[in-house]
Amino acid sequence: MGVLTPVTSRVNSVAAYAGSYALPPLLTISRGSILSLLRRIQIGSLIIQDTDGSVTICGSPRRAEVETEKTVYTIPHAELKVLNDLFWIRLLLFADMGFAESYMLGEVACPDITAFFKL
């Protein structure tokens, strides 16, 4: 046991306590900001399933009666499943690198990542 162990454990306790109060508002702001940007998608669609089970559709939803062979391959349609709420904060703070880190850490899943980046 080091000399600074009691001090660092108390500092960590205070940081965890403060973080528990700061995280929910930051999460709400991050999620709202990112979704407002994604709702501006004009070509293609993105379906986002959040951790609470809610589904958000951004862009124009896929319609089977309008699809032709050409539009199926040219208009991107992607699905995104958020597995950890920290994804929203990471995406807001670090943009593309935040998305890449969240994807590698398993905070978000996307069956067709290529279609997602075409949006």
CSV table of N, CA and C in Angstrom, one decimal:
chain,number,residue,atom,x,y,z
A,1,MET,N,0.8,-1.2,0.0
A,1,MET,CA,0.0,0.0,0.0
A,1,MET,C,0.9,1.2,0.0
A,2,GLY,N,0.6,2.1,-1.0
A,2,GLY,CA,1.5,3.3,-1.1
A,2,GLY,C,1.0,4.4,-0.2
A,3,VAL,N,1.8,5.4,-0.1
A,3,VAL,CA,1.5,6.6,0.7
A,3,VAL,C,0.3,7.3,0.2
A,4,LEU,N,0.2,7.4,-1.1
A,4,LEU,CA,-0.9,8.2,-1.7
A,4,LEU,C,-2.2,7.4,-2.0
A,5,THR,N,-2.2,6.1,-1.6
A,5,THR,CA,-3.4,5.3,-1.9
A,5,THR,C,-4.7,5.9,-1.3
A,6,PRO,N,-4.7,6.3,0.0
A,6,PRO,CA,-5.9,6.8,0.6
A,6,PRO,C,-6.4,8.1,-0.1
A,7,VAL,N,-5.4,8.9,-0.5
A,7,VAL,CA,-5.8,10.2,-1.2
A,7,VAL,C,-6.4,9.9,-2.6
A,8,THR,N,-5.7,9.0,-3.4
A,8,THR,CA,-6.2,8.7,-4.7
A,8,THR,C,-7.5,8.0,-4.7
A,9,SER,N,-7.8,7.1,-3.7
A,9,SER,CA,-9.1,6.4,-3.6
A,9,SER,C,-10.2,7.4,-3.3
A,10,ARG,N,-9.9,8.4,-2.5
A,10,ARG,CA,-10.9,9.5,-2.2
A,10,ARG,C,-11.2,10.4,-3.4
A,11,VAL,N,-10.1,10.7,-4.1
A,11,VAL,CA,-10.3,11.5,-5.3
A,11,VAL,C,-11.1,10.7,-6.4
A,12,ASN,N,-10.8,9.4,-6.5
A,12,ASN,CA,-11.6,8.6,-7.4
A,12,ASN,C,-13.0,8.5,-7.0
A,13,SER,N,-13.3,8.4,-5.7
A,13,SER,CA,-14.7,8.4,-5.2
A,13,SER,C,-15.4,9.7,-5.5
A,14,VAL,N,-14.8,10.8,-5.3
A,14,VAL,CA,-15.4,12.1,-5.6
A,14,VAL,C,-15.6,12.2,-7.1
A,15,ALA,N,-14.7,11.8,-7.9
A,15,ALA,CA,-14.8,11.8,-9.4
A,15,ALA,C,-16.0,11.0,-9.9
A,16,ALA,N,-16.1,9.8,-9.3
A,16,ALA,CA,-17.2,8.9,-9.7
A,16,ALA,C,-18.6,9.5,-9.2
A,17,TYR,N,-18.6,10.1,-8.1
A,17,TYR,CA,-19.8,10.7,-7.6
A,17,TYR,C,-20.2,11.9,-8.5
A,18,ALA,N,-19.3,12.7,-8.8
A,18,ALA,CA,-19.6,13.9,-9.7
A,18,ALA,C,-20.0,13.4,-11.1
A,19,GLY,N,-19.3,12.4,-11.6
A,19,GLY,CA,-19.6,11.9,-12.9
A,19,GLY,C,-21.0,11.3,-13.0
A,20,SER,N,-21.5,10.7,-11.9
A,20,SER,CA,-22.9,10.2,-11.9
A,20,SER,C,-23.9,11.3,-12.1
A,21,TYR,N,-23.6,12.5,-11.7
A,21,TYR,CA,-24.5,13.6,-11.8
A,21,TYR,C,-24.3,14.3,-13.2
A,22,ALA,N,-23.1,14.3,-13.7
A,22,ALA,CA,-22.8,15.0,-14.9
A,22,ALA,C,-23.2,14.2,-16.2
A,23,LEU,N,-23.2,12.9,-16.1
A,23,LEU,CA,-23.4,12.0,-17.3
A,23,LEU,C,-24.8,12.1,-17.9
A,24,PRO,N,-25.9,12.1,-17.1
A,24,PRO,CA,-27.2,12.1,-17.7
A,24,PRO,C,-27.5,13.4,-18.5
A,25,PRO,N,-27.2,14.6,-18.0
A,25,PRO,CA,-27.4,15.8,-18.9
A,25,PRO,C,-26.5,15.8,-20.1
A,26,LEU,N,-25.3,15.4,-20.0
A,26,LEU,CA,-24.4,15.3,-21.1
A,26,LEU,C,-24.9,14.3,-22.2
A,27,LEU,N,-25.4,13.2,-21.7
A,27,LEU,CA,-25.9,12.2,-22.6
A,27,LEU,C,-27.1,12.7,-23.3
A,28,THR,N,-28.0,13.4,-22.6
A,28,THR,CA,-29.2,14.0,-23.3
A,28,THR,C,-28.9,15.0,-24.3
A,29,ILE,N,-27.9,15.9,-24.0
A,29,ILE,CA,-27.5,16.9,-25.0
A,29,ILE,C,-26.8,16.2,-26.2
A,30,SER,N,-26.0,15.2,-25.9
A,30,SER,CA,-25.3,14.6,-27.0
A,30,SER,C,-26.2,13.8,-28.0
A,31,ARG,N,-27.1,13.1,-27.4
A,31,ARG,CA,-28.1,12.3,-28.2
A,31,ARG,C,-29.0,13.2,-29.0
A,32,GLY,N,-29.5,14.3,-28.4
A,32,GLY,CA,-30.3,15.2,-29.1
A,32,GLY,C,-29.6,15.9,-30.2
A,33,SER,N,-28.4,16.3,-30.0
A,33,SER,CA,-27.6,17.0,-31.0
A,33,SER,C,-27.3,16.1,-32.2
A,34,ILE,N,-26.9,14.9,-31.9
A,34,ILE,CA,-26.6,14.0,-33.0
A,34,ILE,C,-27.8,13.6,-33.8
A,35,LEU,N,-28.9,13.3,-33.1
A,35,LEU,CA,-30.1,12.9,-33.8
A,35,LEU,C,-30.7,14.1,-34.6
A,36,SER,N,-30.5,15.3,-34.2
A,36,SER,CA,-31.0,16.5,-35.0
A,36,SER,C,-30.2,16.6,-36.3
A,37,LEU,N,-28.9,16.3,-36.2
A,37,LEU,CA,-28.1,16.3,-37.4
A,37,LEU,C,-28.5,15.2,-38.4
A,38,LEU,N,-28.7,14.0,-37.8
A,38,LEU,CA,-29.0,12.8,-38.6
A,38,LEU,C,-30.4,12.9,-39.3
A,39,ARG,N,-31.3,13.6,-38.6
A,39,ARG,CA,-32.6,13.8,-39.2
A,39,ARG,C,-32.6,14.6,-40.5
A,40,ARG,N,-31.5,15.2,-40.8
A,40,ARG,CA,-31.4,16.1,-42.0
A,40,ARG,C,-31.0,15.2,-43.2
A,41,ILE,N,-30.8,13.9,-43.1
A,41,ILE,CA,-30.5,13.1,-44.2
A,41,ILE,C,-31.6,13.2,-45.3
A,42,GLN,N,-31.2,13.5,-46.5
A,42,GLN,CA,-32.1,13.7,-47.6
A,42,GLN,C,-32.2,12.5,-48.6
A,43,ILE,N,-31.1,11.8,-48.7
A,43,ILE,CA,-31.1,10.7,-49.6
A,43,ILE,C,-30.7,9.4,-48.8
A,44,GLY,N,-31.6,8.4,-48.9
A,44,GLY,CA,-31.3,7.2,-48.2
A,44,GLY,C,-32.0,7.3,-46.8
A,45,SER,N,-31.8,6.3,-46.0
A,45,SER,CA,-32.4,6.3,-44.7
A,45,SER,C,-31.5,5.6,-43.7
A,46,LEU,N,-31.7,6.0,-42.4
A,46,LEU,CA,-30.9,5.4,-41.3
A,46,LEU,C,-31.9,5.1,-40.2
A,47,ILE,N,-31.9,3.8,-39.8
A,47,ILE,CA,-32.8,3.4,-38.7
A,47,ILE,C,-31.9,3.2,-37.5
A,48,ILE,N,-32.2,3.9,-36.4
A,48,ILE,CA,-31.4,3.8,-35.2
A,48,ILE,C,-32.2,3.2,-34.1
A,49,GLN,N,-31.7,2.1,-33.6
A,49,GLN,CA,-32.3,1.4,-32.4
A,49,GLN,C,-31.5,1.8,-31.2
A,50,ASP,N,-32.1,2.4,-30.2
A,50,ASP,CA,-31.3,2.9,-29.1
A,50,ASP,C,-31.3,1.9,-28.0
A,51,THR,N,-30.6,2.1,-26.9
A,51,THR,CA,-30.4,1.2,-25.8
A,51,THR,C,-31.8,0.9,-25.1
A,52,ASP,N,-32.6,1.9,-25.1
A,52,ASP,CA,-33.9,1.7,-24.4
A,52,ASP,C,-35.0,1.1,-25.3
A,53,GLY,N,-34.6,0.7,-26.5
A,53,GLY,CA,-35.5,0.0,-27.4
A,53,GLY,C,-36.2,1.0,-28.4
A,54,SER,N,-36.1,2.3,-28.2
A,54,SER,CA,-36.7,3.2,-29.1
A,54,SER,C,-36.1,3.2,-30.5
A,55,VAL,N,-36.9,3.4,-31.5
A,55,VAL,CA,-36.4,3.4,-32.9
A,55,VAL,C,-36.6,4.7,-33.5
A,56,THR,N,-35.5,5.3,-34.1
A,56,THR,CA,-35.6,6.6,-34.8
A,56,THR,C,-35.3,6.3,-36.3
A,57,ILE,N,-36.1,6.9,-37.1
A,57,ILE,CA,-35.9,6.7,-38.6
A,57,ILE,C,-35.5,8.1,-39.1
A,58,CYS,N,-34.3,8.2,-39.7
A,58,CYS,CA,-33.8,9.4,-40.2
A,58,CYS,C,-33.7,9.3,-41.8
A,59,GLY,N,-34.1,10.3,-42.5
A,59,GLY,CA,-34.1,10.3,-43.9
A,59,GLY,C,-35.5,9.7,-44.4
A,60,SER,N,-35.5,9.3,-45.6
A,60,SER,CA,-36.7,8.8,-46.2
A,60,SER,C,-36.7,7.2,-46.0
A,61,PRO,N,-37.8,6.7,-45.4
A,61,PRO,CA,-37.8,5.3,-45.2
A,61,PRO,C,-37.8,4.5,-46.5
A,62,ARG,N,-37.3,3.3,-46.4
A,62,ARG,CA,-37.3,2.4,-47.6
A,62,ARG,C,-38.7,2.0,-47.9
A,63,ARG,N,-39.1,2.1,-49.2
A,63,ARG,CA,-40.4,1.7,-49.6
A,63,ARG,C,-40.2,0.6,-50.7
A,64,ALA,N,-40.8,-0.5,-50.5
A,64,ALA,CA,-40.6,-1.6,-51.4
A,64,ALA,C,-41.3,-1.3,-52.8
A,65,GLU,N,-42.4,-0.6,-52.8
A,65,GLU,CA,-43.1,-0.4,-54.1
A,65,GLU,C,-42.4,0.6,-55.0
A,66,VAL,N,-41.5,1.4,-54.4
A,66,VAL,CA,-40.8,2.4,-55.2
A,66,VAL,C,-39.4,1.9,-55.7
A,67,GLU,N,-38.9,0.8,-55.0
A,67,GLU,CA,-37.6,0.3,-55.4
A,67,GLU,C,-37.5,-0.3,-56.7
A,68,THR,N,-36.5,0.0,-57.5
A,68,THR,CA,-36.2,-0.7,-58.7
A,68,THR,C,-34.8,-1.3,-58.5
A,69,GLU,N,-34.4,-2.0,-59.5
A,69,GLU,CA,-33.0,-2.6,-59.4
A,69,GLU,C,-32.0,-1.5,-59.3
A,70,LYS,N,-32.2,-0.4,-59.9
A,70,LYS,CA,-31.2,0.7,-59.9
A,70,LYS,C,-31.2,1.4,-58.5
A,71,THR,N,-32.4,1.7,-58.0
A,71,THR,CA,-32.4,2.4,-56.7
A,71,THR,C,-31.9,1.6,-55.5
A,72,VAL,N,-32.1,0.3,-55.6
A,72,VAL,CA,-31.6,-0.6,-54.5
A,72,VAL,C,-30.1,-0.5,-54.3
A,73,TYR,N,-29.4,-0.3,-55.4
A,73,TYR,CA,-28.0,-0.3,-55.4
A,73,TYR,C,-27.4,1.2,-55.2
A,74,THR,N,-28.2,2.2,-55.5
A,74,THR,CA,-27.7,3.5,-55.4
A,74,THR,C,-28.1,4.3,-54.2
A,75,ILE,N,-29.2,4.0,-53.6
A,75,ILE,CA,-29.7,4.7,-52.4
A,75,ILE,C,-29.3,3.9,-51.2
A,76,PRO,N,-28.5,4.5,-50.3
A,76,PRO,CA,-28.1,3.7,-49.1
A,76,PRO,C,-29.1,3.7,-48.0
A,77,HIS,N,-29.3,2.5,-47.5
A,77,HIS,CA,-30.2,2.3,-46.3
A,77,HIS,C,-29.4,1.5,-45.3
A,78,ALA,N,-29.3,2.1,-44.1
A,78,ALA,CA,-28.4,1.5,-43.0
A,78,ALA,C,-29.2,1.4,-41.7
A,79,GLU,N,-28.8,0.5,-40.9
A,79,GLU,CA,-29.3,0.3,-39.6
A,79,GLU,C,-28.2,0.4,-38.6
A,80,LEU,N,-28.5,1.1,-37.5
A,80,LEU,CA,-27.5,1.3,-36.4
A,80,LEU,C,-28.1,0.9,-35.1
A,81,LYS,N,-27.5,0.0,-34.4
A,81,LYS,CA,-28.0,-0.4,-33.1
A,81,LYS,C,-27.0,0.1,-32.0
A,82,VAL,N,-27.5,1.0,-31.1
A,82,VAL,CA,-26.7,1.5,-30.1
A,82,VAL,C,-26.7,0.6,-28.9
A,83,LEU,N,-25.6,0.1,-28.5
A,83,LEU,CA,-25.5,-0.9,-27.4
A,83,LEU,C,-25.0,-0.3,-26.1
A,84,ASN,N,-24.5,0.9,-26.1
A,84,ASN,CA,-24.0,1.6,-24.9
A,84,ASN,C,-24.2,3.1,-25.2
A,85,ASP,N,-24.8,3.8,-24.2
A,85,ASP,CA,-25.1,5.2,-24.3
A,85,ASP,C,-23.9,6.1,-24.4
A,86,LEU,N,-22.8,5.6,-24.0
A,86,LEU,CA,-21.5,6.4,-24.2
A,86,LEU,C,-21.2,6.7,-25.6
A,87,PHE,N,-21.8,5.9,-26.5
A,87,PHE,CA,-21.6,6.1,-28.0
A,87,PHE,C,-22.0,7.6,-28.4
A,88,TRP,N,-23.1,8.1,-27.8
A,88,TRP,CA,-23.6,9.4,-28.2
A,88,TRP,C,-22.6,10.5,-27.8
A,89,ILE,N,-22.0,10.4,-26.6
A,89,ILE,CA,-21.0,11.3,-26.1
A,89,ILE,C,-19.8,11.3,-26.9
A,90,ARG,N,-19.3,10.0,-27.2
A,90,ARG,CA,-18.1,9.8,-27.9
A,90,ARG,C,-18.3,10.4,-29.3
A,91,LEU,N,-19.4,10.2,-29.9
A,91,LEU,CA,-19.7,10.7,-31.3
A,91,LEU,C,-19.7,12.2,-31.3
A,92,LEU,N,-20.3,12.8,-30.3
A,92,LEU,CA,-20.4,14.3,-30.3
A,92,LEU,C,-19.0,14.9,-30.1
A,93,LEU,N,-18.2,14.3,-29.2
A,93,LEU,CA,-16.9,14.9,-28.9
A,93,LEU,C,-15.9,14.7,-29.9
A,94,PHE,N,-15.9,13.5,-30.6
A,94,PHE,CA,-14.8,13.1,-31.5
A,94,PHE,C,-15.2,12.8,-32.9
A,95,ALA,N,-16.5,13.0,-33.2
A,95,ALA,CA,-17.0,12.8,-34.6
A,95,ALA,C,-16.6,11.5,-35.2
A,96,ASP,N,-15.9,11.5,-36.3
A,96,ASP,CA,-15.6,10.2,-37.0
A,96,ASP,C,-14.7,9.3,-36.2
A,97,MET,N,-13.8,9.8,-35.5
A,97,MET,CA,-12.9,9.0,-34.6
A,97,MET,C,-13.7,8.4,-33.5
A,98,GLY,N,-14.6,9.2,-33.0
A,98,GLY,CA,-15.5,8.7,-31.9
A,98,GLY,C,-16.4,7.6,-32.4
A,99,PHE,N,-16.9,7.7,-33.6
A,99,PHE,CA,-17.7,6.6,-34.2
A,99,PHE,C,-16.8,5.3,-34.3
A,100,ALA,N,-15.6,5.5,-34.8
A,100,ALA,CA,-14.7,4.4,-35.0
A,100,ALA,C,-14.3,3.7,-33.7
A,101,GLU,N,-14.1,4.5,-32.7
A,101,GLU,CA,-13.7,3.9,-31.4
A,101,GLU,C,-14.9,3.2,-30.8
A,102,SER,N,-16.1,3.8,-30.9
A,102,SER,CA,-17.3,3.1,-30.4
A,102,SER,C,-17.6,1.8,-31.1
A,103,TYR,N,-17.4,1.8,-32.4
A,103,TYR,CA,-17.6,0.6,-33.2
A,103,TYR,C,-16.6,-0.5,-32.8
A,104,MET,N,-15.3,-0.1,-32.6
A,104,MET,CA,-14.3,-1.1,-32.1
A,104,MET,C,-14.6,-1.6,-30.7
A,105,LEU,N,-15.1,-0.7,-29.8
A,105,LEU,CA,-15.4,-1.1,-28.5
A,105,LEU,C,-16.7,-1.8,-28.3
A,106,GLY,N,-17.5,-2.0,-29.4
A,106,GLY,CA,-18.7,-2.7,-29.3
A,106,GLY,C,-19.9,-1.9,-28.7
A,107,GLU,N,-19.7,-0.6,-28.7
A,107,GLU,CA,-20.8,0.3,-28.2
A,107,GLU,C,-21.9,0.5,-29.2
A,108,VAL,N,-21.6,0.2,-30.5
A,108,VAL,CA,-22.6,0.3,-31.6
A,108,VAL,C,-22.4,-0.8,-32.6
A,109,ALA,N,-23.5,-1.2,-33.2
A,109,ALA,CA,-23.4,-2.3,-34.2
A,109,ALA,C,-24.1,-1.8,-35.4
A,110,CYS,N,-23.5,-2.2,-36.6
A,110,CYS,CA,-24.1,-1.8,-37.9
A,110,CYS,C,-23.8,-3.0,-38.8
A,111,PRO,N,-24.9,-3.6,-39.3
A,111,PRO,CA,-24.7,-4.8,-40.2
A,111,PRO,C,-24.1,-4.4,-41.5
A,112,ASP,N,-24.4,-3.2,-42.0
A,112,ASP,CA,-23.8,-2.8,-43.3
A,112,ASP,C,-23.1,-1.4,-43.1
A,113,ILE,N,-21.9,-1.5,-42.7
A,113,ILE,CA,-21.1,-0.3,-42.4
A,113,ILE,C,-20.8,0.6,-43.6
A,114,THR,N,-20.7,-0.1,-44.8
A,114,THR,CA,-20.5,0.6,-46.0
A,114,THR,C,-21.7,1.5,-46.4
A,115,ALA,N,-22.9,1.0,-46.2
A,115,ALA,CA,-24.1,1.8,-46.5
A,115,ALA,C,-24.2,2.9,-45.5
A,116,PHE,N,-23.8,2.7,-44.3
A,116,PHE,CA,-23.8,3.8,-43.3
A,116,PHE,C,-22.9,5.0,-43.7
A,117,PHE,N,-21.7,4.7,-44.2
A,117,PHE,CA,-20.8,5.7,-44.6
A,117,PHE,C,-21.2,6.4,-45.9
A,118,LYS,N,-22.0,5.7,-46.7
A,118,LYS,CA,-22.5,6.4,-47.9
A,118,LYS,C,-23.6,7.4,-47.6
A,119,LEU,N,-24.2,7.3,-46.5
A,119,LEU,CA,-25.2,8.3,-46.1
A,119,LEU,C,-24.5,9.7,-45.9
